[in-house]
Coordinates of C-alpha atoms (C1' of nucleotides) in Angstrom, one line a residue:
Chain A
M19 CA -32.9 -28.8 -8.5
R20 CA -30.7 -31.4 -10.2
L21 CA -26.4 -29.8 -10.1
T22 CA -25.8 -31.7 -13.2
K23 CA -28.2 -28.7 -15.2
Y24 CA -27.6 -25.9 -12.7
F25 CA -25.6 -23.2 -13.4
L26 CA -23.2 -23.3 -9.5
P27 CA -19.3 -21.5 -10.5
V28 CA -18.2 -21.6 -7.8
L29 CA -13.9 -21.6 -7.7
K30 CA -11.8 -23.6 -5.5
E31 CA -8.7 -20.0 -4.6
E32 CA -9.8 -16.8 -2.8
P33 CA -10.4 -14.3 -4.7
K34 CA -7.9 -11.3 -4.7
E35 CA -10.5 -9.0 -4.6
A36 CA -11.6 -9.8 -1.8
E37 CA -11.3 -8.8 1.9
I38 CA -14.1 -9.2 4.7
V39 CA -15.7 -13.8 4.6
S40 CA -18.4 -12.7 3.6
H41 CA -17.6 -10.7 0.1
R42 CA -14.9 -14.0 -0.1
L43 CA -17.7 -16.4 -0.1
M44 CA -20.2 -14.5 -2.3
L45 CA -17.7 -15.0 -4.3
R46 CA -16.5 -18.5 -3.7
A47 CA -19.6 -19.5 -3.6
G48 CA -20.9 -18.6 -7.4
M49 CA -23.4 -16.2 -5.5
I50 CA -22.5 -13.4 -7.5
R51 CA -20.2 -11.3 -10.4
Q52 CA -18.9 -7.9 -10.1
Q53 CA -19.6 -5.7 -13.4
A54 CA -17.6 -3.0 -12.5
S55 CA -16.6 -1.4 -9.2
G56 CA -19.5 -2.0 -6.8
I57 CA -21.8 -3.1 -9.4
Y58 CA -23.1 -6.6 -9.5
S59 CA -24.9 -9.2 -11.4
W60 CA -26.5 -11.8 -9.2
L61 CA -25.5 -15.5 -10.1
P62 CA -28.6 -18.3 -9.4
L63 CA -27.1 -19.3 -6.4
G64 CA -26.9 -15.8 -4.5
Y65 CA -30.6 -14.4 -6.7
K66 CA -32.0 -17.7 -4.6
V67 CA -31.2 -16.4 -1.8
L68 CA -32.0 -12.9 -2.0
Q69 CA -35.7 -14.0 -3.7
K70 CA -36.6 -15.7 -0.7
V71 CA -34.8 -12.6 1.9
Q72 CA -36.9 -10.3 -0.4
R73 CA -40.3 -13.0 0.4
I74 CA -39.6 -12.4 3.8
I75 CA -39.7 -9.0 3.9
E76 CA -43.1 -9.0 1.9
E77 CA -44.7 -10.8 4.4
E78 CA -44.1 -9.0 7.1
Q79 CA -44.9 -5.6 6.0
N80 CA -47.9 -6.8 4.8
R81 CA -48.8 -7.9 7.5
A82 CA -48.0 -5.1 9.4
G83 CA -50.6 -3.6 7.0
A84 CA -47.9 -1.7 4.3
I85 CA -48.9 -2.1 0.9
E86 CA -46.9 -2.7 -2.1
L87 CA -46.3 -1.1 -4.6
L88 CA -42.9 -0.3 -7.6
M89 CA -42.0 2.7 -8.1
P90 CA -39.2 2.8 -11.2
T91 CA -35.4 3.3 -11.2
L92 CA -35.6 6.1 -12.8
Q93 CA -36.8 9.4 -11.5
P94 CA -37.5 12.9 -13.6
A95 CA -35.3 15.6 -11.6
D96 CA -38.0 18.0 -10.9
L97 CA -39.0 15.9 -8.2
W98 CA -36.4 16.4 -6.7
R99 CA -35.5 20.7 -7.7
E100 CA -39.1 20.5 -5.6
S101 CA -38.1 19.3 -2.2
G102 CA -35.3 21.7 -2.6
R103 CA -32.6 18.2 -3.0
Y104 CA -31.6 18.0 -6.5
D105 CA -28.4 20.5 -5.2
A106 CA -28.3 19.1 -2.1
Y107 CA -27.8 15.9 -2.8
G108 CA -23.9 16.1 -4.1
K109 CA -22.5 13.6 -6.6
E110 CA -23.7 10.8 -5.0
M111 CA -27.1 11.3 -6.7
L112 CA -26.3 9.6 -10.8
R113 CA -27.2 12.5 -13.2
I114 CA -28.9 12.3 -16.1
K115 CA -30.6 13.3 -19.3
D116 CA -32.4 11.7 -22.2
R117 CA -33.0 12.6 -25.6
S118 CA -34.6 15.5 -25.1
D119 CA -32.0 16.4 -22.5
R120 CA -35.1 16.1 -19.5
D121 CA -32.4 16.9 -17.0
L122 CA -33.6 11.7 -15.6
I123 CA -32.5 10.6 -12.2
Y124 CA -32.0 7.4 -11.1
G125 CA -33.4 7.2 -7.1
P126 CA -31.1 7.4 -4.5
T127 CA -34.2 6.7 -2.4
N128 CA -38.0 7.5 -3.6
E129 CA -39.6 9.6 -1.0
E130 CA -40.1 12.5 -3.4
M131 CA -42.0 10.0 -5.9
I132 CA -44.0 8.7 -3.3
T133 CA -45.0 12.0 -1.8
D134 CA -45.9 13.0 -5.3
I135 CA -48.0 9.3 -5.3
F136 CA -49.8 10.6 -2.4
R137 CA -50.8 13.9 -3.5
S138 CA -52.0 12.9 -6.7
A139 CA -54.8 10.6 -4.5
I140 CA -55.0 11.0 -1.6
K141 CA -56.2 14.6 0.2
S142 CA -59.1 13.9 3.0
Y143 CA -58.1 12.3 6.5
K144 CA -60.5 9.4 6.1
D145 CA -58.2 7.6 3.5
L146 CA -54.8 7.8 6.8
P147 CA -53.3 6.3 7.8
L148 CA -51.9 5.3 4.4
I149 CA -48.7 3.2 4.8
L150 CA -47.0 2.4 1.1
Y151 CA -43.8 0.0 0.1
H152 CA -42.1 -1.1 -2.5
I153 CA -38.5 -2.5 -3.5
Q154 CA -36.3 -1.2 -6.1
W155 CA -32.7 -0.9 -7.1
K156 CA -30.9 2.9 -6.1
F157 CA -28.4 3.6 -7.0
R158 CA -25.9 5.9 -5.0
D159 CA -22.2 6.9 -6.8
E160 CA -20.6 6.0 -3.5
I161 CA -16.9 7.6 -3.2
R162 CA -15.5 4.1 -2.5
P163 CA -17.6 1.3 -2.3
R164 CA -16.2 -2.0 -1.1
F165 CA -17.1 -4.9 0.5
G166 CA -18.8 -6.2 -2.6
T167 CA -22.1 -6.2 -1.9
M168 CA -22.5 -4.7 1.7
R169 CA -21.5 -1.1 0.5
S170 CA -22.6 -1.0 -3.4
R171 CA -23.4 1.8 -5.5
E172 CA -26.4 -0.3 -6.7
F173 CA -28.2 -2.3 -4.3
L174 CA -31.2 -3.7 -4.3
M175 CA -33.8 -1.7 -1.9
K176 CA -36.8 -1.8 0.5
D177 CA -38.0 1.6 1.5
A178 CA -41.6 1.8 2.9
Y179 CA -43.3 5.2 3.6
T180 CA -46.2 6.2 6.0
F181 CA -48.5 9.0 5.7
D182 CA -50.6 9.8 9.0
L183 CA -52.6 13.1 9.3
N184 CA -51.4 13.9 12.9
Q185 CA -47.5 13.0 14.8
E186 CA -50.0 11.1 17.2
N187 CA -50.6 9.0 14.7
A188 CA -47.5 8.7 13.1
V189 CA -45.5 7.3 15.4
K190 CA -48.5 4.3 15.4
S191 CA -46.6 3.8 12.2
Y192 CA -43.1 4.1 13.4
N193 CA -44.2 1.5 15.7
K194 CA -45.9 -1.0 13.2
M195 CA -42.2 0.0 11.5
F196 CA -40.1 -0.6 14.1
V197 CA -42.3 -4.5 15.0
S198 CA -42.3 -5.8 11.9
Y199 CA -39.0 -5.0 11.0
L200 CA -37.6 -6.8 14.7
R201 CA -40.2 -10.1 13.6
T202 CA -38.2 -9.9 9.8
F203 CA -35.2 -9.9 11.3
Y204 CA -35.6 -12.7 13.7
R205 CA -37.1 -14.1 10.5
L206 CA -34.0 -13.9 8.2
G207 CA -32.2 -15.6 11.1
I208 CA -30.3 -12.4 12.3
P209 CA -30.1 -11.4 15.7
A210 CA -30.4 -7.6 14.5
I211 CA -31.0 -4.5 17.7
P212 CA -32.4 -1.3 17.2
M213 CA -30.7 1.1 18.0
R214 CA -30.9 4.9 18.7
A215 CA -29.8 6.8 16.0
E216 CA -28.7 9.7 13.4
T217 CA -31.3 11.0 11.6
G218 CA -29.0 12.0 8.9
P219 CA -29.4 13.8 5.8
I220 CA -32.9 12.6 5.4
G221 CA -33.9 14.5 8.0
G222 CA -36.4 14.2 11.5
D223 CA -36.5 13.5 15.5
L224 CA -36.7 10.2 15.3
S225 CA -35.0 6.9 14.2
H226 CA -33.0 3.5 15.0
E227 CA -31.2 1.8 13.4
F228 CA -31.5 -1.8 13.7
I229 CA -27.4 -3.6 14.3
V230 CA -26.1 -6.6 13.3
L231 CA -23.3 -7.4 15.8
A232 CA -20.1 -8.3 13.4
K233 CA -16.0 -7.8 13.4
T234 CA -16.1 -6.5 10.5
G235 CA -18.7 -4.4 10.9
E236 CA -18.2 -0.7 9.5
S237 CA -19.3 1.3 12.3
E238 CA -18.5 0.9 16.4
V239 CA -22.2 0.2 18.4
F240 CA -22.8 0.6 22.4
C241 CA -25.3 -1.3 24.0
H242 CA -27.2 -3.5 26.8
A243 CA -26.4 -7.0 27.2
D244 CA -29.8 -8.7 27.1
L245 CA -31.3 -6.8 24.6
L246 CA -30.4 -10.3 22.4
E247 CA -32.5 -12.5 24.7
K248 CA -35.7 -10.5 24.0
N249 CA -38.4 -11.8 22.9
I250 CA -40.2 -11.6 19.2
P251 CA -43.1 -10.5 18.8
S252 CA -44.9 -13.4 17.3
I253 CA -46.8 -13.5 14.5
D254 CA -50.3 -13.1 15.5
L255 CA -50.1 -10.5 17.2
D256 CA -52.3 -7.8 16.4
Y257 CA -50.9 -4.5 14.7
D258 CA -53.7 -2.1 14.7
G259 CA -53.3 -2.5 19.3
D260 CA -51.0 -1.0 21.1
L261 CA -47.3 -1.5 20.4
S262 CA -46.2 1.2 22.9
K263 CA -45.3 -1.2 25.5
I264 CA -43.2 -4.0 22.6
V265 CA -41.4 -0.8 21.3
D266 CA -40.9 0.9 24.8
D267 CA -39.5 -2.5 25.7
W268 CA -36.9 -2.1 23.1
T269 CA -36.0 0.8 23.6
S270 CA -35.9 1.7 27.4
L271 CA -32.3 -0.9 27.3
F272 CA -29.8 1.7 26.1
A273 CA -28.8 1.0 22.0
A274 CA -27.0 3.0 20.5
T275 CA -24.3 3.9 17.8
E276 CA -21.8 6.2 17.7
D277 CA -22.8 8.2 15.6
V278 CA -24.8 9.3 19.6
A279 CA -22.8 7.9 22.2
S280 CA -19.6 7.9 23.3
E281 CA -18.7 3.9 25.9
E282 CA -18.5 7.0 28.4
D283 CA -22.5 6.7 28.0
L284 CA -22.6 2.7 28.1
I285 CA -20.4 2.8 30.9
A286 CA -23.4 5.5 32.4
N287 CA -26.4 3.8 31.7
V288 CA -24.9 -0.3 31.6
P289 CA -24.0 -2.0 34.3
S290 CA -20.0 -3.9 33.8
D291 CA -22.2 -7.0 33.7
K292 CA -24.1 -6.0 30.7
R293 CA -22.1 -3.6 28.5
I294 CA -21.7 -4.4 25.0
S295 CA -18.5 -2.2 23.2
A296 CA -18.8 -3.9 19.6
R297 CA -18.9 -3.3 15.7
G298 CA -21.8 -3.7 14.5
I299 CA -24.1 -3.8 10.4
E300 CA -26.9 -1.9 9.8
V301 CA -29.1 -3.5 8.9
G302 CA -32.3 -1.3 7.9
Q303 CA -33.7 1.7 9.8
T304 CA -36.4 3.4 10.7
F305 CA -37.1 7.5 10.6
Y306 CA -39.6 9.8 11.1
F307 CA -39.2 13.3 9.6
A308 CA -42.9 14.7 10.3
D309 CA -44.0 17.1 7.4
K310 CA -40.5 17.5 5.8
Y311 CA -41.0 16.4 2.1
S312 CA -45.3 17.0 3.3
K313 CA -44.8 20.9 3.1
P314 CA -42.6 22.2 0.2
M315 CA -44.1 19.3 -2.3
G316 CA -47.8 19.7 -1.5
A317 CA -49.2 16.8 0.7
D318 CA -51.9 18.5 2.2
V319 CA -55.3 16.3 3.4
T320 CA -59.0 18.3 4.9
D321 CA -59.0 17.8 8.7
S322 CA -62.0 16.9 10.4
N323 CA -62.1 20.4 10.5
G324 CA -62.0 21.1 7.0
K325 CA -58.7 22.9 7.0
Q326 CA -55.6 21.3 4.9
V327 CA -52.9 20.3 6.6
S328 CA -49.3 19.2 5.9
V329 CA -49.1 14.7 6.4
F330 CA -46.9 13.9 9.1
C331 CA -44.3 11.0 7.9
G332 CA -42.1 8.3 7.8
S333 CA -39.7 6.3 5.6
Y334 CA -38.5 3.2 6.4
G335 CA -34.9 0.7 4.5
I336 CA -34.0 -2.3 4.7
G337 CA -31.0 -3.2 2.2
L338 CA -31.9 -6.6 0.8
T339 CA -28.1 -6.7 -1.3
R340 CA -27.1 -6.4 1.9
I341 CA -29.4 -8.3 4.3
V342 CA -27.5 -10.8 1.9
P343 CA -24.0 -10.7 3.4
A344 CA -24.9 -9.7 6.5
I345 CA -26.6 -13.2 7.5
I346 CA -23.0 -15.0 6.2
E347 CA -20.4 -12.5 8.2
A348 CA -23.6 -13.4 11.3
S349 CA -23.3 -17.2 10.2
H350 CA -20.4 -19.3 9.4
D351 CA -17.0 -21.3 9.4
E352 CA -14.0 -22.1 7.7
N353 CA -15.4 -24.1 5.7
G354 CA -17.9 -21.8 4.5
I355 CA -22.2 -20.0 4.6
I356 CA -23.7 -21.4 7.1
W357 CA -27.4 -20.3 6.2
P358 CA -30.3 -19.9 8.0
I359 CA -33.3 -22.3 7.0
S360 CA -35.6 -19.5 6.2
V361 CA -33.2 -17.8 3.7
A362 CA -31.5 -21.1 2.6
P363 CA -30.8 -21.3 -1.0
F364 CA -31.7 -24.8 -0.4
E365 CA -32.6 -26.8 3.0
V366 CA -31.4 -30.2 1.7
I367 CA -28.7 -30.9 0.0
L368 CA -28.9 -34.7 -1.3
I369 CA -25.8 -36.0 -2.2
N370 CA -25.2 -38.7 -4.2
L371 CA -21.4 -40.0 -3.5
R372 CA -21.8 -42.9 -6.8
A373 CA -23.4 -40.7 -9.4
K374 CA -22.5 -43.5 -11.4
D375 CA -23.9 -46.6 -9.8
D376 CA -27.1 -47.2 -10.6
E377 CA -28.6 -48.9 -7.8
C378 CA -27.3 -46.2 -6.0
S379 CA -28.4 -43.1 -8.0
N380 CA -32.3 -44.9 -7.9
V381 CA -32.4 -44.5 -4.2
C382 CA -31.1 -40.9 -4.6
Q383 CA -33.5 -40.3 -7.4
D384 CA -36.1 -41.5 -5.5
I385 CA -35.5 -39.5 -2.4
Y386 CA -35.1 -36.7 -4.1
N387 CA -38.6 -37.1 -5.7
K388 CA -40.4 -37.5 -2.1
L389 CA -37.9 -34.5 -1.2
K390 CA -39.9 -32.7 -3.9
K391 CA -43.1 -33.7 -3.6
A392 CA -42.8 -33.1 0.5
N393 CA -42.7 -29.6 -0.1
I394 CA -39.2 -29.5 1.0
D395 CA -36.7 -27.1 -1.0
V396 CA -34.0 -29.5 -2.5
V397 CA -31.0 -29.7 -4.2
Y398 CA -29.9 -32.8 -5.6
D399 CA -25.5 -33.5 -5.8
D400 CA -25.7 -36.0 -9.1
R401 CA -22.6 -34.9 -10.0
D402 CA -19.7 -37.4 -11.0
Q403 CA -17.4 -36.0 -8.7
G404 CA -15.5 -37.8 -6.3
A405 CA -17.2 -37.1 -2.6
G406 CA -14.0 -35.1 -1.0
A407 CA -15.4 -32.5 -3.6
K408 CA -19.4 -33.2 -3.1
F409 CA -18.3 -32.7 0.5
A410 CA -16.4 -29.3 0.5
T411 CA -19.2 -27.3 -2.3
A412 CA -22.3 -28.4 0.3
D413 CA -20.1 -26.9 2.7
L414 CA -19.3 -24.2 1.1
I415 CA -23.0 -23.2 0.0
G416 CA -24.5 -23.5 3.0
I417 CA -27.2 -25.7 2.9
P418 CA -28.2 -26.6 6.1
L419 CA -29.0 -30.1 5.9
Q420 CA -26.9 -32.6 3.9
L421 CA -28.7 -36.6 3.4
I422 CA -24.7 -38.4 1.8
I423 CA -25.7 -41.2 0.3
G424 CA -23.1 -43.8 -1.1
P425 CA -23.2 -47.9 -2.3
R426 CA -21.6 -48.4 1.0
G427 CA -24.8 -47.4 3.0
V428 CA -27.3 -48.5 0.3
K429 CA -25.5 -51.7 1.2
S430 CA -26.9 -51.1 5.0
G431 CA -29.6 -49.4 4.1
E432 CA -28.3 -46.1 5.3
A433 CA -28.2 -42.9 4.8
E434 CA -26.0 -40.5 6.4
L435 CA -26.9 -37.3 7.5
K436 CA -25.5 -34.1 8.5
I437 CA -26.1 -30.5 10.2
R438 CA -24.0 -28.1 8.6
K439 CA -24.0 -25.8 11.3
S440 CA -23.2 -28.0 14.0
G441 CA -21.2 -31.0 12.6
E442 CA -23.3 -32.7 13.8
K443 CA -23.6 -37.0 11.9
E444 CA -25.9 -39.5 11.7
N445 CA -25.9 -42.6 10.6
I446 CA -30.6 -43.3 9.7
P447 CA -32.1 -45.7 8.1
L448 CA -33.0 -45.3 4.4
E449 CA -37.1 -45.3 5.2
N450 CA -36.6 -42.4 8.0
A451 CA -34.9 -40.0 5.4
V452 CA -37.7 -38.4 3.3
Q453 CA -39.8 -38.2 6.9
K454 CA -37.0 -36.4 9.2
I455 CA -35.9 -34.7 7.5
I456 CA -39.3 -33.4 7.0
D457 CA -39.5 -32.8 10.5
L458 CA -35.9 -30.4 10.7
I459 CA -37.3 -28.7 8.0
V460 CA -41.0 -27.5 8.6
P461 CA -41.1 -26.3 12.0
N462 CA -37.7 -24.2 11.9
R463 CA -38.4 -22.4 8.7
R464 CA -39.6 -20.0 11.0
D465 CA -42.6 -19.0 9.2
K466 CA -45.6 -19.7 11.9
D467 CA -44.2 -18.2 14.9
Chain B
rC18 C1' -11.7 14.1 -4.1
rG19 C1' -5.8 12.5 -1.0
rG20 C1' -2.3 8.2 -0.1
rG21 C1' -0.7 2.9 -1.3
rG22 C1' -0.9 -1.5 -4.6
rU23 C1' -1.8 -3.7 -9.1
rA24 C1' -3.2 -5.4 -13.8
rU25 C1' -0.2 -12.0 -18.4
rA26 C1' -5.3 -18.0 -20.1
rG27 C1' -11.3 -19.2 -16.2
rC28 C1' -9.4 -18.3 -11.1
rU29 C1' -4.7 -17.9 -8.3
rC30 C1' 0.1 -16.9 -9.4
rA31 C1' 5.7 -16.8 -12.6
rG32 C1' 8.4 -14.6 -15.8
rC33 C1' 9.6 -8.1 -15.9
rU34 C1' 15.7 -6.5 -12.5
rU35 C1' 19.5 -7.3 -17.2
rG36 C1' 13.9 -6.7 -24.3
rG37 C1' 14.7 -11.9 -28.5
rU38 C1' 7.6 -13.2 -29.5
rA39 C1' 4.7 -16.1 -23.4
rG40 C1' 4.4 -20.3 -18.4
rA41 C1' 2.5 -23.6 -13.6
rG42 C1' -0.6 -25.1 -10.5
rC43 C1' -6.5 -25.6 -10.8
rA44 C1' -10.8 -25.6 -14.5
rC45 C1' -12.2 -26.8 -18.7
rU46 C1' -11.8 -31.3 -23.6
rG47 C1' -10.7 -36.7 -24.9
rG48 C1' -9.3 -41.7 -22.9
rU49 C1' -8.2 -45.2 -19.0
rU50 C1' -8.4 -46.1 -13.9
rU51 C1' -10.5 -44.6 -9.3
rU52 C1' -13.9 -43.3 -5.3
rG53 C1' -16.8 -42.2 2.0
rG54 C1' -13.8 -35.0 2.7
rG55 C1' -11.3 -30.5 -3.5
rA56 C1' -8.5 -38.8 -6.8
rA57 C1' -4.6 -40.9 -10.6
rC58 C1' -2.3 -40.9 -15.6
rC59 C1' -1.6 -40.3 -20.8
rA60 C1' -2.8 -36.3 -24.9
rG61 C1' -5.5 -31.7 -26.2
rG62 C1' -8.1 -26.8 -25.9
rG63 C1' -7.2 -21.7 -24.3
rG64 C1' -3.4 -15.7 -23.8
rU65 C1' -5.0 -8.3 -29.2
rC66 C1' 0.6 -9.7 -21.6
rG67 C1' -4.9 -3.8 -19.5
rC68 C1' -5.2 0.5 -23.2
rA69 C1' -2.3 4.0 -26.6
rU70 C1' 1.4 5.8 -27.7
rG71 C1' 7.0 5.9 -27.6
rU72 C1' 12.6 3.7 -28.5
rU73 C1' 14.6 -0.4 -31.0
rC74 C1' 16.4 -4.9 -36.1
rG75 C1' 12.9 -6.9 -31.8
rA76 C1' 9.2 -4.9 -25.5
rA77 C1' 4.5 -9.0 -21.7
rU78 C1' 9.1 -7.1 -19.8
rC79 C1' 12.3 -0.1 -21.2
rC80 C1' 9.8 5.5 -21.3
rU81 C1' 5.3 8.3 -20.8
rG82 C1' 0.2 9.3 -21.2
rC83 C1' -4.4 7.3 -19.9
rU84 C1' -7.8 3.7 -17.5
rG85 C1' -9.6 -0.5 -14.6
rC86 C1' -9.7 -2.9 -9.5
rC87 C1' -9.0 -3.4 -4.9
rC88 C1' -6.4 -1.0 -0.1
rC89 C1' -6.5 2.8 4.2
rG90 C1' -9.0 7.8 4.9
rA91 C1' -13.6 11.6 4.7
rC92 C1' -19.5 9.4 2.8
rC93 C1' -23.0 6.5 3.4
rA94 C1' -28.5 1.2 3.6

RNA sequence: CGGGGUAUAGCUCAGCUUGGUAGAGCACUGGUUUUGGGAACCAGGGGUCGCAUGUUCGAAUCCUGCUGCCCCGACCA
């Protein structure tokens, strides 16, 4: 992509409405635009990140055996009357009527609808286990939306639902989602720690929140420091094998949110040099809730004895529109965002310091073509602007690598390569630039390990 | 929903106290000179002053009502 042909409305000044750093940076980097309280447009740069996040989540869900579908945003109220949640959910649920005066709701979640889909098609234990998921916009009319897309009213969420014959199998499905979340957050470049959590209005008795430690986190969390150093299950993992060892390993060390634990619990369960008491952002949650919906909604299957039994279920959410600011909260400096390669809107920015100079532009164009050909996600800053403005923009939007080419370098046959994260700069021969970038990017995409 | 703020150009803000028909910086357009960390100069374009009502010869400014947005709290992916 050439910057002269792109839509990147960066802001030089601090937007006054934004309090936390991720919100400020998303506005300044031209990623989002607020349309109403808690409702945002995703501008090209932000949308590109959101799509990369989505792709990683899909890959890891699929790998774990979950099957993607797509349910609508609008749902008939009757489904929610069946589960009893139409009245229970309160004003947070947006209720609307169509032209025939039928009650509809804009889905805040999809347990009812997925249960309806399940019961219409699945009648036998032989079709279990089943894991279905979708990625769709949700609406929760929060009393107070805040922090940009971190707590918005309209938000994009991945929600998966597991269906099993009995509790033992349901726990196996739970473990699949648990492990896939470990891998998902690893690939997204955010160290998320699974913590024991309250089950909330959805109900059930087995639940973890996946928490990113960040100063601006909304809740207080407590955990064992070794959880930050744990190994992530590899891409070769067999999801049909025994996952309980991995889950046990991760859940044996103390980790809990303020809803279910206190500082005293931390002190009682963790040696003093390993205690972490911090703020955290919840980026995902896993719930097991057994037959809470399947029973009232009649989602039964026939078991091997010919008996009708309600299926055992769980639901598993990841807020994609929250992931993006969470990554920024965890990875930025005073100059702007620092994207992990796996979700960066572009992997490298090619900075032409003298767009009006033919010689310089020819060199840039050649390198740009080669990078594209090598499937490197490159953006080419071919704008006719001062060097300072270009550097500032590159830092702000957080592209992991900056390849800087000016007339001076063209004469000496060198380009400057800057690593956004470390600030490290290195002069490299122009003819090695493309290969050097490939070597720095490709092994670090986290899509092969 | 309670409490506190705020609303003037695309953005950040001044003007309001004391009413006289709207300004700066940045951004934008044209031009000239520049060019390795947010360039300089010249010339331009751009505003129903959140909305409505009232007071007044005259309202961005004063009164009243409403709305949006932000912050603090309870609620939440």
